CSV table of C-alpha atoms in Angstrom, one decimal:
chain,number,residue,atom,x,y,z
A,1067,MET,CA,108.4,94.7,35.3
A,1068,LEU,CA,104.2,94.5,34.5
A,1069,PRO,CA,102.2,97.5,35.2
A,1070,SER,CA,99.9,96.9,37.7
A,1071,ARG,CA,95.9,96.7,36.8
A,1072,ASN,CA,95.5,100.3,38.3
A,1073,GLN,CA,98.2,101.8,36.3
A,1074,PHE,CA,97.1,100.5,33.2
A,1075,ALA,CA,94.0,101.8,33.6
A,1076,VAL,CA,94.9,105.1,34.6
A,1077,GLN,CA,96.8,105.2,31.6
A,1078,CYS,CA,94.0,104.1,29.2
A,1079,ALA,CA,91.7,106.5,30.9
A,1080,THR,CA,93.8,109.5,30.7
A,1081,ASN,CA,94.7,108.9,26.7
A,1082,GLN,CA,90.9,108.8,26.2
A,1083,HIS,CA,90.6,112.4,27.0
A,1084,HIS,CA,93.5,113.0,24.5
A,1085,SER,CA,92.8,111.6,20.9
A,1086,ASP,CA,95.8,112.9,19.5
A,1087,SER,CA,97.8,110.8,22.0
A,1088,PHE,CA,98.6,106.7,21.2
A,1089,ILE,CA,99.4,104.3,23.7
A,1090,ASP,CA,102.4,103.0,23.7
A,1091,PRO,CA,101.9,99.4,22.1
A,1092,ASP,CA,104.6,97.4,23.9
A,1093,TYR,CA,103.1,99.0,27.3
A,1094,VAL,CA,99.8,97.9,26.0
A,1095,ALA,CA,101.0,94.4,25.0
A,1096,LEU,CA,102.5,93.5,28.2
A,1097,ALA,CA,99.4,94.9,30.4
A,1098,ILE,CA,97.0,92.7,27.9
A,1099,ASN,CA,98.9,89.8,28.5
A,1100,ASN,CA,99.7,90.4,32.1
A,1101,PHE,CA,95.5,90.3,32.3
A,1102,THR,CA,95.0,87.4,30.0
A,1103,PHE,CA,93.8,89.1,27.1
A,1104,VAL,CA,94.7,88.0,23.4
A,1105,GLY,CA,95.9,89.6,20.3
A,1106,ALA,CA,98.9,91.8,20.6
A,1107,SER,CA,98.3,93.8,17.4
A,1108,LYS,CA,94.9,95.7,17.1
A,1109,SER,CA,93.6,99.3,15.6
A,1110,ARG,CA,93.8,102.4,17.8
A,1111,ASN,CA,89.7,102.1,18.0
A,1112,ASP,CA,90.1,98.7,19.2
A,1113,TRP,CA,92.9,99.6,21.8
A,1114,GLN,CA,90.8,102.5,22.7
A,1115,SER,CA,87.6,100.4,23.4
A,1116,SER,CA,89.9,97.9,25.4
A,1117,CYS,CA,91.0,100.4,27.3
A,1118,ALA,CA,87.9,102.0,27.9
A,1119,ILE,CA,86.2,98.5,29.7
A,1120,LEU,CA,89.5,98.1,31.5
A,1121,ALA,CA,89.5,101.3,33.1
A,1122,SER,CA,85.9,101.1,33.5
A,1123,THR,CA,86.3,97.7,35.5
A,1124,CYS,CA,88.7,98.9,37.4
A,1125,VAL,CA,86.8,102.3,38.9
A,1126,THR,CA,83.8,100.2,39.3
A,1127,GLU,CA,86.2,97.9,41.4
A,1128,GLN,CA,87.3,100.9,43.5
A,1129,HIS,CA,83.4,102.0,44.4
A,1130,GLU,CA,83.1,98.5,45.7
A,1131,ASN,CA,86.0,98.9,47.8
A,1132,GLU,CA,84.7,102.0,49.1
A,1133,LYS,CA,81.4,100.7,49.5
A,1134,LEU,CA,82.9,97.9,51.6
A,1135,VAL,CA,85.6,100.5,53.7
A,1136,THR,CA,82.3,102.5,54.3
A,1137,LYS,CA,80.2,99.7,55.5
A,1138,ASP,CA,83.2,98.9,58.0
A,1139,ILE,CA,83.4,102.6,59.2
A,1140,GLU,CA,79.5,102.1,59.7
A,1141,ASN,CA,79.7,99.3,61.7
A,1142,ILE,CA,82.6,100.4,63.8
A,1143,THR,CA,80.4,103.7,64.5
A,1144,LYS,CA,77.5,101.5,65.2
A,1145,VAL,CA,79.6,99.7,67.8
A,1146,ASN,CA,80.1,102.7,69.6
A,1147,GLY,CA,76.7,104.2,69.6
A,1148,GLN,CA,77.9,107.1,66.9
A,1149,GLN,CA,76.8,108.3,63.8
A,1150,SER,CA,80.6,108.9,62.5
A,1151,LEU,CA,83.8,108.3,63.5
A,1152,GLU,CA,84.5,111.9,63.7
A,1153,LEU,CA,82.2,112.3,66.7
A,1154,ILE,CA,83.7,109.5,69.1
A,1155,PRO,CA,84.7,111.8,72.1
A,1156,THR,CA,88.2,109.7,72.4
A,1157,LYS,CA,90.2,112.5,74.2
A,1158,ASN,CA,87.6,113.4,77.0
A,1159,ASN,CA,85.5,110.0,77.7
A,1160,LEU,CA,87.4,107.7,77.6
A,1161,PRO,CA,90.1,106.7,80.7
A,1162,LYS,CA,93.6,107.9,80.3
A,1163,PRO,CA,96.1,105.1,81.1
A,1164,LEU,CA,98.0,105.7,84.8
A,1165,THR,CA,101.5,106.2,84.5
A,1166,ILE,CA,104.3,106.0,87.6
A,1167,ASN,CA,103.9,110.1,87.8
A,1168,ASP,CA,100.0,109.6,88.6
A,1169,MET,CA,100.8,107.3,91.6
A,1170,CYS,CA,101.0,109.1,95.4
A,1171,PRO,CA,104.7,110.1,95.8
A,1172,ALA,CA,106.7,110.6,99.3
A,1173,ALA,CA,106.4,114.6,98.3
A,1174,PRO,CA,103.4,116.3,96.9
A,1175,MET,CA,103.5,116.8,93.2
A,1176,HIS,CA,102.7,119.9,90.5
A,1177,ASP,CA,102.8,122.2,93.6
A,1178,SER,CA,100.1,120.9,95.6
A,1179,PRO,CA,99.7,120.7,99.2
A,1180,ILE,CA,100.5,117.5,100.9
A,1181,ARG,CA,97.3,115.9,102.0
A,1182,VAL,CA,97.2,114.9,106.1
A,1183,ALA,CA,94.7,113.2,107.9
A,1184,TYR,CA,93.7,113.5,111.6
A,1185,GLN,CA,91.4,112.7,114.1
A,1186,GLY,CA,88.7,115.3,114.9
A,1187,VAL,CA,87.4,118.4,113.5
A,1188,PRO,CA,88.9,121.7,112.8
A,1189,GLY,CA,90.4,123.3,115.9
A,1190,ALA,CA,91.6,119.7,117.3
A,1191,TYR,CA,95.0,119.4,118.6
A,1192,SER,CA,95.7,116.8,116.1
A,1193,GLU,CA,94.9,119.2,113.3
A,1194,SER,CA,97.5,121.7,114.8
A,1195,ALA,CA,100.3,118.7,115.2
A,1196,ALA,CA,99.4,117.9,111.6
A,1197,GLY,CA,100.0,121.8,110.5
A,1198,LYS,CA,103.1,121.4,112.6
A,1199,ALA,CA,104.3,118.6,110.8
A,1200,TYR,CA,103.5,119.5,107.2
A,1201,PRO,CA,102.9,123.2,107.6
A,1202,GLU,CA,101.1,124.3,105.0
A,1203,CYS,CA,99.5,120.9,104.3
A,1204,GLU,CA,95.8,120.4,103.0
A,1205,SER,CA,94.2,119.0,106.5
A,1206,ILE,CA,91.3,115.9,106.7
A,1207,PRO,CA,89.2,115.7,109.1
A,1208,CYS,CA,88.1,112.3,110.3
A,1209,ASP,CA,85.7,111.1,112.9
A,1210,GLN,CA,87.6,108.1,114.0
A,1211,PHE,CA,91.3,107.1,114.5
A,1212,GLU,CA,90.6,103.9,112.1
A,1213,VAL,CA,89.2,106.3,109.5
A,1214,ALA,CA,92.4,108.3,109.2
A,1215,PHE,CA,94.3,105.2,108.9
A,1216,GLN,CA,92.0,104.0,106.1
A,1217,ALA,CA,91.9,107.3,104.6
A,1218,VAL,CA,95.9,106.4,103.9
A,1219,GLU,CA,95.7,103.1,102.9
A,1220,LEU,CA,92.6,104.2,100.3
A,1221,TRP,CA,94.7,107.1,98.9
A,1222,LEU,CA,92.6,109.7,100.1
A,1223,ALA,CA,95.4,111.1,101.9
A,1224,ASP,CA,99.0,111.1,102.2
A,1225,ARG,CA,99.9,111.1,105.9
A,1226,ALA,CA,98.1,110.3,108.7
A,1227,VAL,CA,99.0,112.3,111.9
A,1228,LEU,CA,97.8,111.0,115.3
A,1229,PRO,CA,98.4,110.9,119.1
A,1230,ILE,CA,100.3,108.3,120.2
A,1231,GLU,CA,100.6,109.6,124.1
A,1232,ASN,CA,100.4,112.1,126.5
A,1233,SER,CA,102.6,113.6,129.1
A,1234,LEU,CA,99.6,113.2,131.6
A,1235,GLY,CA,96.8,110.7,130.8
A,1236,GLY,CA,99.5,108.3,129.4
A,1237,SER,CA,98.9,106.1,126.2
A,1238,ILE,CA,96.7,106.1,123.7
A,1239,HIS,CA,95.9,102.4,123.7
A,1240,TRP,CA,93.7,102.2,120.7
A,1241,ASN,CA,96.2,103.5,118.4
A,1242,TYR,CA,98.9,101.3,119.3
A,1243,ASP,CA,96.1,98.5,118.5
A,1244,LEU,CA,95.5,100.1,115.1
A,1245,LEU,CA,99.5,100.4,114.2
A,1246,LEU,CA,99.4,96.7,114.5
A,1247,ARG,CA,96.2,95.9,112.6
A,1248,HIS,CA,97.3,97.9,109.7
A,1249,ARG,CA,100.4,98.2,107.6
A,1250,LEU,CA,101.3,101.8,107.3
A,1251,HIS,CA,104.8,102.8,108.4
A,1252,ILE,CA,105.7,105.4,111.0
A,1253,VAL,CA,107.9,108.3,109.5
A,1254,GLY,CA,108.3,111.2,112.0
A,1255,GLU,CA,106.7,112.3,115.1
A,1256,VAL,CA,105.7,115.9,116.4
A,1257,GLN,CA,105.6,116.7,119.9
A,1258,LEU,CA,102.5,119.3,120.9
A,1259,PRO,CA,102.2,121.3,124.3
A,1260,VAL,CA,98.6,121.4,124.9
A,1261,ARG,CA,96.9,124.6,126.5
A,1262,HIS,CA,93.4,124.2,127.5
A,1263,CYS,CA,90.6,126.9,127.5
A,1264,LEU,CA,87.1,127.0,129.3
A,1265,LEU,CA,85.1,128.4,126.3
A,1266,ALA,CA,81.7,129.8,126.4
A,1267,LEU,CA,79.2,131.3,124.3
A,1268,PRO,CA,79.1,135.2,124.0
A,1269,GLY,CA,77.7,136.6,127.2
A,1270,VAL,CA,77.7,133.9,129.4
A,1271,HIS,CA,79.6,133.9,132.2
A,1272,THR,CA,81.1,131.3,135.0
A,1273,GLN,CA,78.0,131.4,137.2
A,1274,ASP,CA,75.8,130.7,134.1
A,1275,LEU,CA,77.0,127.2,133.9
A,1276,ASN,CA,75.7,124.0,134.8
A,1277,ARG,CA,77.8,121.9,132.5
A,1278,VAL,CA,81.6,121.6,131.2
A,1279,ILE,CA,81.9,119.1,127.9
A,1280,SER,CA,85.3,117.9,126.6
A,1281,HIS,CA,87.4,114.9,125.5
A,1282,PRO,CA,87.9,112.4,128.5
A,1283,GLN,CA,92.0,113.3,128.8
A,1284,ALA,CA,91.1,117.0,129.0
A,1285,LEU,CA,88.3,116.7,131.5
A,1286,ALA,CA,90.6,114.8,133.8
A,1287,GLN,CA,93.7,117.4,133.1
A,1288,CYS,CA,91.7,120.4,134.3
A,1289,GLU,CA,90.0,118.5,137.0
A,1290,GLN,CA,91.8,120.4,139.6
A,1291,THR,CA,91.6,123.7,138.2
A,1292,LEU,CA,87.7,123.6,137.9
A,1293,THR,CA,87.5,122.7,141.5
A,1294,LYS,CA,89.6,125.7,142.2
A,1295,HIS,CA,87.6,128.0,140.3
A,1296,ASP,CA,84.4,126.6,142.6
A,1297,LEU,CA,82.7,125.5,139.3
A,1298,LYS,CA,80.2,123.4,140.2
A,1299,VAL,CA,79.5,121.8,136.9
A,1300,THR,CA,78.5,118.8,135.7
A,1301,ARG,CA,81.4,116.8,133.7
A,1302,GLU,CA,80.0,115.0,130.3
A,1303,ALA,CA,82.4,113.4,127.8
A,1304,VAL,CA,82.5,113.9,124.2
A,1305,TYR,CA,84.9,112.5,121.2
A,1306,ASN,CA,86.9,115.6,120.9
A,1307,THR,CA,88.0,118.9,122.1
A,1308,ALA,CA,87.2,120.9,119.2
A,1309,GLY,CA,83.7,118.8,119.2
A,1310,ALA,CA,82.6,120.0,122.3
A,1311,ALA,CA,83.3,123.7,121.2
A,1312,GLU,CA,81.5,123.0,118.0
A,1313,LEU,CA,78.8,121.3,120.1
A,1314,VAL,CA,78.3,124.6,122.4
A,1315,ALA,CA,78.1,126.9,119.1
A,1316,LYS,CA,76.1,124.9,116.9
A,1317,ASN,CA,73.3,124.0,120.0
A,1318,ASN,CA,73.4,127.6,121.2
A,1319,MET,CA,74.2,125.8,124.7
A,1320,ARG,CA,74.5,128.9,126.8
A,1321,ASP,CA,74.6,126.7,130.3
A,1322,THR,CA,77.4,124.9,129.0
A,1323,ALA,CA,81.0,125.5,128.3
A,1324,ALA,CA,83.8,123.4,126.6
A,1325,ILE,CA,87.4,122.8,127.0
A,1326,ALA,CA,89.3,123.1,124.2
A,1327,SER,CA,92.1,125.2,122.5
A,1328,GLU,CA,92.1,128.6,121.7
A,1329,ARG,CA,92.2,128.1,118.2
A,1330,ALA,CA,88.6,126.4,118.5
A,1331,ALA,CA,87.3,129.5,120.3
A,1332,LYS,CA,88.4,131.7,117.1
A,1333,LEU,CA,86.7,129.1,114.9
A,1334,TYR,CA,83.7,128.6,116.3
A,1335,GLY,CA,82.9,132.1,118.1
A,1336,LEU,CA,83.1,131.1,121.6
A,1337,ASN,CA,84.8,133.4,124.2
A,1338,ILE,CA,87.5,132.3,126.8
A,1339,LEU,CA,86.2,132.6,130.4
A,1340,ILE,CA,89.5,130.8,131.6
A,1341,ASP,CA,92.6,130.6,130.1
A,1342,ASN,CA,95.2,127.6,131.0
A,1343,ILE,CA,93.0,125.7,132.7
A,1344,HIS,CA,95.0,122.4,132.7
A,1345,ASP,CA,96.3,121.3,136.1
A,1346,ASP,CA,99.7,121.1,135.0
A,1347,PHE,CA,101.4,122.9,132.5
A,1348,ASN,CA,103.9,120.5,131.2
A,1349,ASN,CA,100.9,118.7,129.3
A,1350,VAL,CA,103.0,117.8,126.2
A,1351,THR,CA,100.9,115.3,123.5
A,1352,ARG,CA,103.3,112.9,121.2
A,1353,PHE,CA,102.2,112.4,117.8
A,1354,VAL,CA,103.2,110.2,115.0
A,1355,MET,CA,103.2,110.6,111.5
A,1356,LEU,CA,102.0,107.6,109.3
A,1357,ALA,CA,102.1,106.9,105.3
A,1358,ARG,CA,102.2,104.1,103.1
A,1359,GLU,CA,105.7,103.7,102.7
A,1360,PRO,CA,108.7,103.5,105.0
A,1361,ILE,CA,111.4,106.3,105.3
A,1362,ILE,CA,115.3,105.3,104.5
A,1363,PRO,CA,116.9,105.9,108.1
A,1364,ARG,CA,120.3,107.7,108.5
A,1365,THR,CA,122.5,108.5,111.1
A,1366,ASP,CA,123.3,112.0,110.6
A,1367,ARG,CA,120.6,113.2,113.1
A,1368,PRO,CA,118.9,111.4,116.0
A,1369,PHE,CA,116.2,109.0,114.9
A,1370,ARG,CA,114.0,106.4,117.1
A,1371,THR,CA,112.7,103.1,116.1
A,1372,SER,CA,109.5,101.4,116.9
A,1373,ILE,CA,109.2,97.6,117.1
A,1374,VAL,CA,106.2,95.4,118.6
A,1375,PHE,CA,107.2,91.7,119.5
A,1376,ALA,CA,105.6,88.7,121.0
A,1377,HIS,CA,106.1,85.1,122.3
A,1378,GLU,CA,104.3,82.2,122.6
A,1379,ASN,CA,105.8,81.4,126.1
A,1380,GLY,CA,104.5,84.5,127.3
A,1381,THR,CA,106.1,87.2,129.4
A,1382,SER,CA,109.3,85.3,130.1
A,1383,VAL,CA,111.3,86.4,127.2
A,1384,LEU,CA,110.6,90.1,128.3
A,1385,PHE,CA,114.1,90.4,130.4
A,1386,LYS,CA,116.0,88.6,127.6
A,1387,VAL,CA,114.9,91.1,125.0
A,1388,LEU,CA,115.3,94.0,127.4
A,1389,SER,CA,119.0,93.2,128.2
A,1390,VAL,CA,119.7,92.9,124.3
A,1391,PHE,CA,119.3,96.8,124.0
A,1392,ALA,CA,121.0,97.2,127.5
A,1393,PHE,CA,124.2,95.7,126.4
A,1394,ARG,CA,124.4,97.7,123.5
A,1395,ASN,CA,123.8,100.7,125.5
A,1396,ILE,CA,120.7,101.7,123.5
A,1397,ASN,CA,118.1,104.0,125.2
A,1398,LEU,CA,114.3,102.9,125.6
A,1399,THR,CA,112.0,105.5,126.0
A,1400,LYS,CA,108.6,103.4,125.6
A,1401,ILE,CA,107.6,100.1,126.8
A,1402,GLU,CA,103.9,99.3,126.4
A,1403,SER,CA,101.9,96.1,126.7
A,1404,ARG,CA,98.7,95.1,125.2
A,1405,PRO,CA,96.1,92.0,125.1
A,1406,HIS,CA,97.1,89.6,122.2
A,1407,ARG,CA,94.5,90.0,119.7
A,1408,ILE,CA,94.5,86.3,118.9
A,1409,ARG,CA,95.4,84.5,122.5
A,1410,PRO,CA,94.5,87.1,125.0
A,1411,ILE,CA,94.7,84.0,128.0
A,1412,ARG,CA,96.8,81.1,128.0
A,1413,PHE,CA,95.1,78.1,130.1
A,1414,LYS,CA,97.2,75.4,132.0
A,1415,ASP,CA,98.4,72.7,129.9
A,1416,ASP,CA,97.1,74.4,126.7
A,1417,ALA,CA,93.5,73.9,127.2
A,1418,ASN,CA,90.8,75.5,127.1
A,1419,ILE,CA,89.2,74.6,130.3
A,1420,GLY,CA,90.6,75.2,134.3
A,1421,THR,CA,92.4,78.2,135.6
A,1422,ALA,CA,94.0,80.5,133.5
A,1423,LYS,CA,97.9,80.4,133.4
A,1424,HIS,CA,98.5,83.6,132.3
A,1425,PHE,CA,97.6,86.6,130.0
A,1426,GLU,CA,99.3,86.8,127.1
A,1427,TYR,CA,100.6,90.5,125.6
A,1428,MET,CA,102.2,92.1,123.1
A,1429,PHE,CA,105.1,94.7,123.6
A,1430,TYR,CA,105.4,97.7,122.0
A,1431,VAL,CA,109.0,99.1,122.5
A,1432,VAL,CA,110.6,102.3,121.3
A,1433,PHE,CA,114.3,103.0,121.5
A,1434,GLU,CA,116.8,105.7,120.5
A,1435,ALA,CA,118.6,104.5,117.5
A,1436,SER,CA,118.3,104.0,113.9
A,1437,MET,CA,117.8,101.2,111.9
A,1438,ALA,CA,121.0,102.2,109.8
A,1439,ASP,CA,122.5,102.1,113.0
A,1440,VAL,CA,124.6,99.0,113.2
A,1441,ARG,CA,123.7,98.4,116.8
A,1442,ALA,CA,120.4,98.4,116.2
A,1443,GLN,CA,120.5,96.1,113.7
A,1444,ASN,CA,122.1,93.2,115.4
A,1445,ALA,CA,120.2,94.0,118.5
A,1446,LEU,CA,116.9,93.2,116.1
A,1447,LEU,CA,118.5,90.1,115.0
A,1448,ASP,CA,118.9,88.9,119.0
A,1449,VAL,CA,115.2,89.8,119.6
A,1450,GLN,CA,114.2,87.7,116.6
A,1451,GLU,CA,116.0,84.8,118.0
A,1452,PHE,CA,114.0,85.0,121.5
A,1453,THR,CA,110.5,86.0,120.1
A,1454,SER,CA,107.8,84.5,118.0
A,1455,PHE,CA,106.7,87.7,116.2
A,1456,LEU,CA,108.3,91.0,115.5
A,1457,ARG,CA,107.7,94.2,113.2
A,1458,VAL,CA,109.5,97.3,113.1
A,1459,LEU,CA,106.7,99.7,113.2
A,1460,GLY,CA,109.0,102.8,111.8
A,1461,SER,CA,112.3,104.1,112.4
A,1462,TYR,CA,111.8,108.0,112.0
A,1463,PRO,CA,114.0,111.2,113.1
A,1464,MET,CA,113.1,112.4,116.4
A,1465,ASP,CA,111.3,115.9,117.5
A,1466,MET,CA,114.0,118.0,118.6
A,1467,THR,CA,112.0,121.4,118.4
A,1468,PRO,CA,112.6,122.8,121.7
A,1469,TRP,CA,109.4,124.0,123.3
A,1470,SER,CA,108.4,125.2,126.8
A,1471,PRO,CA,105.2,125.6,128.9
A,1472,SER,CA,104.5,129.0,127.8
A,1473,ASP,CA,103.9,127.6,124.2
A,1474,THR,CA,100.5,128.1,122.9
A,1475,ASN,CA,98.1,126.5,120.4
A,1476,LYS,CA,96.7,129.0,118.2
């Protein structure tokens, strides 16, 4: 096998430093023939001269190659805006590729608390519901219900806990509409007893009050008690019970009281003037837990399933849908109608003139059965035949936590 040009040059250069050595003639002959030199028999001096020339040529070419590599490196560093490759901060500034572990899981990873969005400010009943649903969670207050939905959709929160109905005030209609508008899934529920308190700044007494502020439902739930205590005050509605307590505290409103929870009193430094100010002690709010992905339904514990449906022929299909559940002995716990978003009114002869024929509604139904139950599956198959639109909002475990009117939200 013929030696390479570099191998030959190295051997020649080496032997130049050793005068008592002699290059193998056969090796030299093969190398020279390979590199197109003529003359297979030369004197020792001639051979050494030829080797020196060849070695010098190889070294020169090696320097040229090194210059080209250096030039390429300089071009690379210029592109990256650095003086040398060693100065490029590849570990800190460059984005790290996402992996499946970077996606938000069903439960928090790396021992981090689950992030739960709720509407209101710290001290709100929704915050207490979030803590009951997910103990040790990181609660994220939102100023609006829709912001809580968006926080989950945009991965700013893992869950949202929002009120859906109250035993005295009825349904929170706006959240029903948002359930249809957004693509989140109901993954659980929590029922929270409500305990209202009349709060005011330290040193303020009931006779000093001219105004009471709170959420509209809280004001309505305490109307009789306010009258009973002969409080001649103006009622003013604000967006949140805990927000009312915050307003009183931050603005030093000494003529104003707030209706909120005992926890709100502790957070904002207010005194409780009257405890248990609500008219009915059976005051419970039902909250739903929302997530980006549904949970897998089971049959080993009580489940609820929430659906929404509509039909292009109006409300005439409602009886057929209800009978589907009645024939299968499935208990319905909620029926709520909301105006159709796209077509709230149907006119006679489908023309947009004349007298309205009837209003168009979406129907929200909650029934006690899991989607893993064959009865529920067959029922929804029948409902699908009767309706033009059907969507399952979630199939989730029922809140079986016992409670009594004496329960508090501290």
